[in-house]
Amino acid sequence: MKFRRSLSTAALFVLLAAPFTTAQNGGPDPATVQARATADSTFYLPSEPTPNLGLLKIRLREYADCTAPSACYARDLDAQTARASVLLDAAVAHSKPGEKPALVLDIDETSLSNMEQMEREDYGYIVPDFNAWVLSGKAPAIPGTLRLFNHAQSLGVTVFFITGRPESQRAATIANLNSAGYHGWKSLSMQPATSNAVTAAVTTTATYKSAERGKIVAAGYRIVINVGDQLSDLDGEPHADYSIKLPNPFYYLP
Ligand SMILES: [Mg+2]
């Protein structure tokens, strides 16, 4: 029997009458929920995986809107892009004569922000809707990355974009980069279309992006900074002198 006879009648009344207290994430405090289940012989908790998706979405919005108690997406983006800018200065200052320094940038959630569409989709990633958003070319620049981009240009550092977006989105992507303020970049690498399902399955993002960085190095450039919001943007050879991971708790790309 679940009822704990050791609980006094008064304590039990308080437990059952009080609403669940709220945890920091906006949901019910797990400890008070468990205490209620322990005290109340008519109340049964299921076995369920955590965390709760609805609560995670609340936390994502708070992070994106900078209304969380101690976390702010824009501030974290600025911190990482400012760090990249300092490292870029140092790398250029110590470069050897004749070297061709390069900055490599990912696009989505690195150079351009899809936050407007992500919130519209309630973080659901609805493929047709998201593709329509990409083709609209309305994504704004991530401010810190645009500052880094312009700083690199002023230092004579060549900028390359490497994105997981498919070739079919090239025209829209170029138009969006231009409208967002990215001018004077060297090249844009996009995922080639493939009809071979086996090839597609084994060609991971990291493999594809590594190969594209290899082409840049083969062309005589030294990649001093590589910036991306996914670890798969940064993994694999050749490494940049410095790899800068931007925050992105909104989606994961292996
Ligand atoms: Mg990205």
Short mmCIF file of C-alpha atoms and ligand atoms in Angstrom, two decimals:
data_model
loop_
_atom_site.label_atom_id
_atom_site.label_comp_id
_atom_site.label_asym_id
_atom_site.label_seq_id
_atom_site.Cartn_x
_atom_site.Cartn_y
_atom_site.Cartn_z
CA MET A 1 0.00 0.00 0.00
CA LYS A 2 1.41 3.40 -0.99
CA PHE A 3 0.01 5.39 1.92
CA ARG A 4 2.71 6.23 4.45
CA ARG A 5 1.21 5.85 7.93
CA SER A 6 4.20 7.66 9.42
CA LEU A 7 2.97 10.95 7.89
CA SER A 8 0.92 13.00 10.29
CA THR A 9 -2.59 13.89 9.19
CA ALA A 10 -1.66 17.60 9.15
CA ALA A 11 1.41 17.01 6.97
CA LEU A 12 -0.59 14.90 4.55
CA PHE A 13 -3.27 17.61 4.29
CA VAL A 14 -0.64 20.21 3.47
CA LEU A 15 0.89 18.01 0.78
CA LEU A 16 -2.37 17.18 -0.93
CA ALA A 17 -3.91 20.64 -0.68
CA ALA A 18 -0.92 22.59 -1.98
CA PRO A 19 -0.34 22.95 -5.72
CA PHE A 20 2.90 21.63 -7.11
CA THR A 21 5.70 24.09 -6.64
CA THR A 22 7.39 25.35 -9.78
CA ALA A 23 10.90 24.38 -10.73
CA GLN A 24 13.32 26.81 -12.36
CA ASN A 25 12.41 25.52 -15.83
CA GLY A 26 8.78 26.56 -15.42
CA GLY A 27 7.47 23.04 -14.85
CA PRO A 28 6.39 21.31 -11.66
CA ASP A 29 9.19 20.58 -9.26
CA PRO A 30 9.95 16.82 -9.58
CA ALA A 31 10.60 16.51 -5.85
CA THR A 32 7.15 17.84 -4.91
CA VAL A 33 5.49 15.66 -7.53
CA GLN A 34 7.23 12.60 -6.13
CA ALA A 35 6.35 13.62 -2.57
CA ARG A 36 2.69 13.89 -3.53
CA ALA A 37 2.76 10.46 -5.14
CA THR A 38 4.39 9.01 -2.05
CA ALA A 39 1.82 10.58 0.25
CA ASP A 40 -1.31 10.04 -1.81
CA SER A 41 -2.37 6.41 -2.23
CA THR A 42 -4.71 7.41 -5.08
CA PHE A 43 -2.08 9.22 -7.15
CA TYR A 44 0.19 7.17 -9.42
CA LEU A 45 3.12 8.43 -11.45
CA PRO A 46 4.04 6.77 -14.74
CA SER A 47 7.49 5.72 -15.77
CA GLU A 48 8.36 8.23 -18.49
CA PRO A 49 11.47 9.55 -20.14
CA THR A 50 12.62 13.07 -19.38
CA PRO A 51 13.01 15.88 -20.18
CA ASN A 52 9.56 17.08 -21.17
CA LEU A 53 9.46 18.49 -24.72
CA GLY A 54 7.00 21.26 -23.88
CA LEU A 55 9.18 22.49 -21.04
CA LEU A 56 12.26 22.35 -23.26
CA LYS A 57 10.53 24.60 -25.77
CA ILE A 58 9.77 27.11 -23.03
CA ARG A 59 13.44 27.09 -22.04
CA LEU A 60 14.51 27.51 -25.70
CA ARG A 61 12.27 30.55 -26.09
CA GLU A 62 13.61 32.07 -22.89
CA TYR A 63 17.16 31.52 -24.13
CA ALA A 64 16.37 32.94 -27.57
CA ASP A 65 14.58 35.95 -26.10
CA CYS A 66 17.16 36.47 -23.35
CA THR A 67 14.44 36.29 -20.71
CA ALA A 68 16.01 33.34 -18.89
CA PRO A 69 17.55 34.13 -15.50
CA SER A 70 21.13 33.58 -16.59
CA ALA A 71 21.32 32.57 -20.24
CA CYS A 72 21.04 34.68 -23.37
CA TYR A 73 21.52 33.41 -26.92
CA ALA A 74 22.53 36.79 -28.40
CA ARG A 75 25.06 37.38 -25.67
CA ASP A 76 26.57 33.91 -26.13
CA LEU A 77 26.79 34.45 -29.90
CA ASP A 78 28.52 37.79 -29.38
CA ALA A 79 31.00 36.27 -26.93
CA GLN A 80 32.07 33.56 -29.37
CA THR A 81 32.30 35.79 -32.42
CA ALA A 82 34.28 38.37 -30.41
CA ARG A 83 36.63 35.58 -29.36
CA ALA A 84 37.02 34.59 -33.01
CA SER A 85 37.85 38.19 -33.93
CA VAL A 86 40.61 38.38 -31.30
CA LEU A 87 42.07 35.08 -32.48
CA LEU A 88 41.90 36.27 -36.07
CA ASP A 89 43.92 39.36 -35.16
CA ALA A 90 46.58 37.23 -33.50
CA ALA A 91 46.73 34.75 -36.35
CA VAL A 92 47.12 37.48 -38.95
CA ALA A 93 49.73 39.29 -36.87
CA HIS A 94 51.83 36.13 -36.73
CA SER A 95 51.32 35.02 -40.29
CA LYS A 96 54.36 34.54 -42.51
CA PRO A 97 55.00 36.61 -45.61
CA GLY A 98 53.13 35.24 -48.58
CA GLU A 99 50.64 33.25 -46.54
CA LYS A 100 47.02 33.44 -47.61
CA PRO A 101 44.90 33.46 -44.43
CA ALA A 102 41.31 32.25 -44.70
CA LEU A 103 38.16 32.39 -42.59
CA VAL A 104 35.62 29.59 -43.06
CA LEU A 105 32.01 30.19 -42.08
CA ASP A 106 29.01 27.90 -41.91
CA ILE A 107 25.74 29.57 -42.88
CA ASP A 108 22.66 28.50 -40.88
CA GLU A 109 22.78 29.69 -37.26
CA THR A 110 26.34 30.82 -37.94
CA SER A 111 26.14 33.56 -40.58
CA LEU A 112 22.34 33.73 -41.03
CA SER A 113 19.67 33.34 -38.37
CA ASN A 114 16.59 31.20 -38.96
CA MET A 115 15.12 32.04 -35.56
CA GLU A 116 12.02 33.65 -37.05
CA GLN A 117 11.16 30.46 -38.91
CA MET A 118 12.17 28.14 -36.08
CA GLU A 119 9.76 29.94 -33.74
CA ARG A 120 7.06 29.91 -36.39
CA GLU A 121 7.44 26.13 -36.57
CA ASP A 122 7.56 25.81 -32.77
CA TYR A 123 11.03 24.25 -33.20
CA GLY A 124 9.46 21.40 -35.14
CA TYR A 125 11.55 21.57 -38.34
CA ILE A 126 8.75 21.17 -40.88
CA VAL A 127 10.81 20.48 -44.00
CA PRO A 128 8.57 22.07 -46.71
CA ASP A 129 8.03 25.18 -44.58
CA PHE A 130 11.71 25.49 -43.73
CA ASN A 131 12.76 25.08 -47.36
CA ALA A 132 10.26 27.76 -48.37
CA TRP A 133 11.81 30.03 -45.75
CA VAL A 134 15.30 29.40 -47.13
CA LEU A 135 14.12 30.15 -50.66
CA SER A 136 12.52 33.39 -49.45
CA GLY A 137 16.02 34.68 -48.65
CA LYS A 138 14.79 36.63 -45.63
CA ALA A 139 17.16 35.32 -42.97
CA PRO A 140 18.98 38.16 -41.22
CA ALA A 141 22.69 38.14 -40.44
CA ILE A 142 23.94 37.02 -37.07
CA PRO A 143 25.38 40.38 -35.99
CA GLY A 144 28.62 39.15 -34.42
CA THR A 145 29.43 36.96 -37.41
CA LEU A 146 28.85 39.84 -39.81
CA ARG A 147 31.22 41.97 -37.70
CA LEU A 148 33.77 39.13 -37.83
CA PHE A 149 33.28 38.83 -41.59
CA ASN A 150 33.85 42.57 -42.12
CA HIS A 151 36.85 42.54 -39.81
CA ALA A 152 38.37 39.67 -41.77
CA GLN A 153 37.85 41.58 -44.99
CA SER A 154 39.60 44.62 -43.52
CA LEU A 155 42.58 42.42 -42.59
CA GLY A 156 42.80 40.94 -46.07
CA VAL A 157 41.58 37.53 -44.89
CA THR A 158 39.70 35.58 -47.57
CA VAL A 159 36.28 34.30 -46.53
CA PHE A 160 34.78 30.98 -47.63
CA PHE A 161 31.29 29.70 -46.87
CA ILE A 162 30.75 25.96 -46.44
CA THR A 163 27.12 24.99 -45.88
CA GLY A 164 25.06 21.85 -45.68
CA ARG A 165 22.40 23.53 -47.80
CA PRO A 166 21.87 21.74 -51.14
CA GLU A 167 22.94 23.11 -54.51
CA SER A 168 19.27 23.63 -55.39
CA GLN A 169 19.24 26.53 -52.89
CA ARG A 170 22.34 28.26 -54.27
CA ALA A 171 20.68 31.26 -55.92
CA ALA A 172 18.48 31.98 -52.91
CA THR A 173 21.40 31.56 -50.54
CA ILE A 174 23.63 33.96 -52.47
CA ALA A 175 20.82 36.51 -52.63
CA ASN A 176 20.24 36.14 -48.88
CA LEU A 177 23.95 36.50 -48.04
CA ASN A 178 24.09 39.68 -50.11
CA SER A 179 20.93 41.18 -48.63
CA ALA A 180 22.15 40.35 -45.12
CA GLY A 181 25.37 42.30 -45.73
CA TYR A 182 27.93 39.64 -46.65
CA HIS A 183 29.83 41.05 -49.61
CA GLY A 184 33.17 40.14 -51.11
CA TRP A 185 33.43 36.51 -50.05
CA LYS A 186 35.45 34.06 -52.14
CA SER A 187 33.29 30.98 -52.64
CA LEU A 188 30.25 29.07 -51.43
CA SER A 189 30.40 25.29 -51.05
CA MET A 190 27.04 23.51 -51.04
CA GLN A 191 26.07 19.86 -50.68
CA PRO A 192 25.85 18.30 -54.13
CA ALA A 193 22.66 16.48 -55.03
CA THR A 194 23.06 12.74 -55.07
CA SER A 195 20.79 10.01 -56.34
CA ASN A 196 22.84 7.34 -54.61
CA ALA A 197 21.23 6.56 -51.25
CA VAL A 198 24.25 4.55 -50.05
CA THR A 199 26.66 7.41 -50.84
CA ALA A 200 24.33 9.88 -49.17
CA ALA A 201 24.14 7.76 -46.04
CA VAL A 202 27.90 7.49 -45.54
CA THR A 203 28.72 11.08 -46.53
CA THR A 204 28.32 12.79 -43.19
CA THR A 205 28.36 16.53 -42.74
CA ALA A 206 31.80 16.34 -41.17
CA THR A 207 33.14 14.29 -44.10
CA TYR A 208 31.71 16.69 -46.66
CA LYS A 209 32.90 19.80 -44.85
CA SER A 210 36.37 18.34 -44.26
CA ALA A 211 36.70 17.66 -47.98
CA GLU A 212 35.69 21.25 -48.78
CA ARG A 213 38.23 22.63 -46.29
CA GLY A 214 40.80 20.37 -47.92
CA LYS A 215 40.14 22.06 -51.27
CA ILE A 216 40.74 25.47 -49.69
CA VAL A 217 44.05 24.32 -48.23
CA ALA A 218 45.01 22.70 -51.53
CA ALA A 219 44.44 26.07 -53.19
CA GLY A 220 47.18 27.53 -50.99
CA TYR A 221 45.17 29.04 -48.14
CA ARG A 222 45.81 28.63 -44.46
CA ILE A 223 42.48 28.35 -42.60
CA VAL A 224 43.04 30.39 -39.47
CA ILE A 225 39.46 30.34 -38.15
CA ASN A 226 36.57 27.95 -38.77
CA VAL A 227 33.19 28.95 -37.31
CA GLY A 228 30.09 26.77 -37.08
CA ASP A 229 27.14 26.08 -34.81
CA GLN A 230 27.47 22.28 -35.02
CA LEU A 231 30.42 20.12 -34.03
CA SER A 232 30.09 18.50 -37.46
CA ASP A 233 31.06 21.89 -38.93
CA LEU A 234 34.38 21.67 -37.12
CA ASP A 235 35.30 17.98 -36.91
CA GLY A 236 37.74 16.25 -39.22
CA GLU A 237 40.87 17.21 -41.11
CA PRO A 238 42.14 19.66 -42.05
CA HIS A 239 41.57 21.57 -38.85
CA ALA A 240 41.67 25.32 -38.80
CA ASP A 241 44.18 26.98 -36.50
CA TYR A 242 41.16 27.78 -34.32
CA SER A 243 37.69 26.21 -34.36
CA ILE A 244 34.88 28.32 -32.91
CA LYS A 245 31.61 26.64 -31.95
CA LEU A 246 28.60 28.96 -31.77
CA PRO A 247 25.69 28.12 -29.45
CA ASN A 248 22.73 26.25 -30.94
CA PRO A 249 20.48 24.31 -28.57
CA PHE A 250 17.65 24.48 -31.12
CA TYR A 251 18.61 21.57 -33.39
CA TYR A 252 21.34 19.00 -33.89
CA LEU A 253 23.06 17.93 -37.09
CA PRO A 254 25.36 14.91 -36.79
MG MG B 1 24.79 25.75 -39.15
#
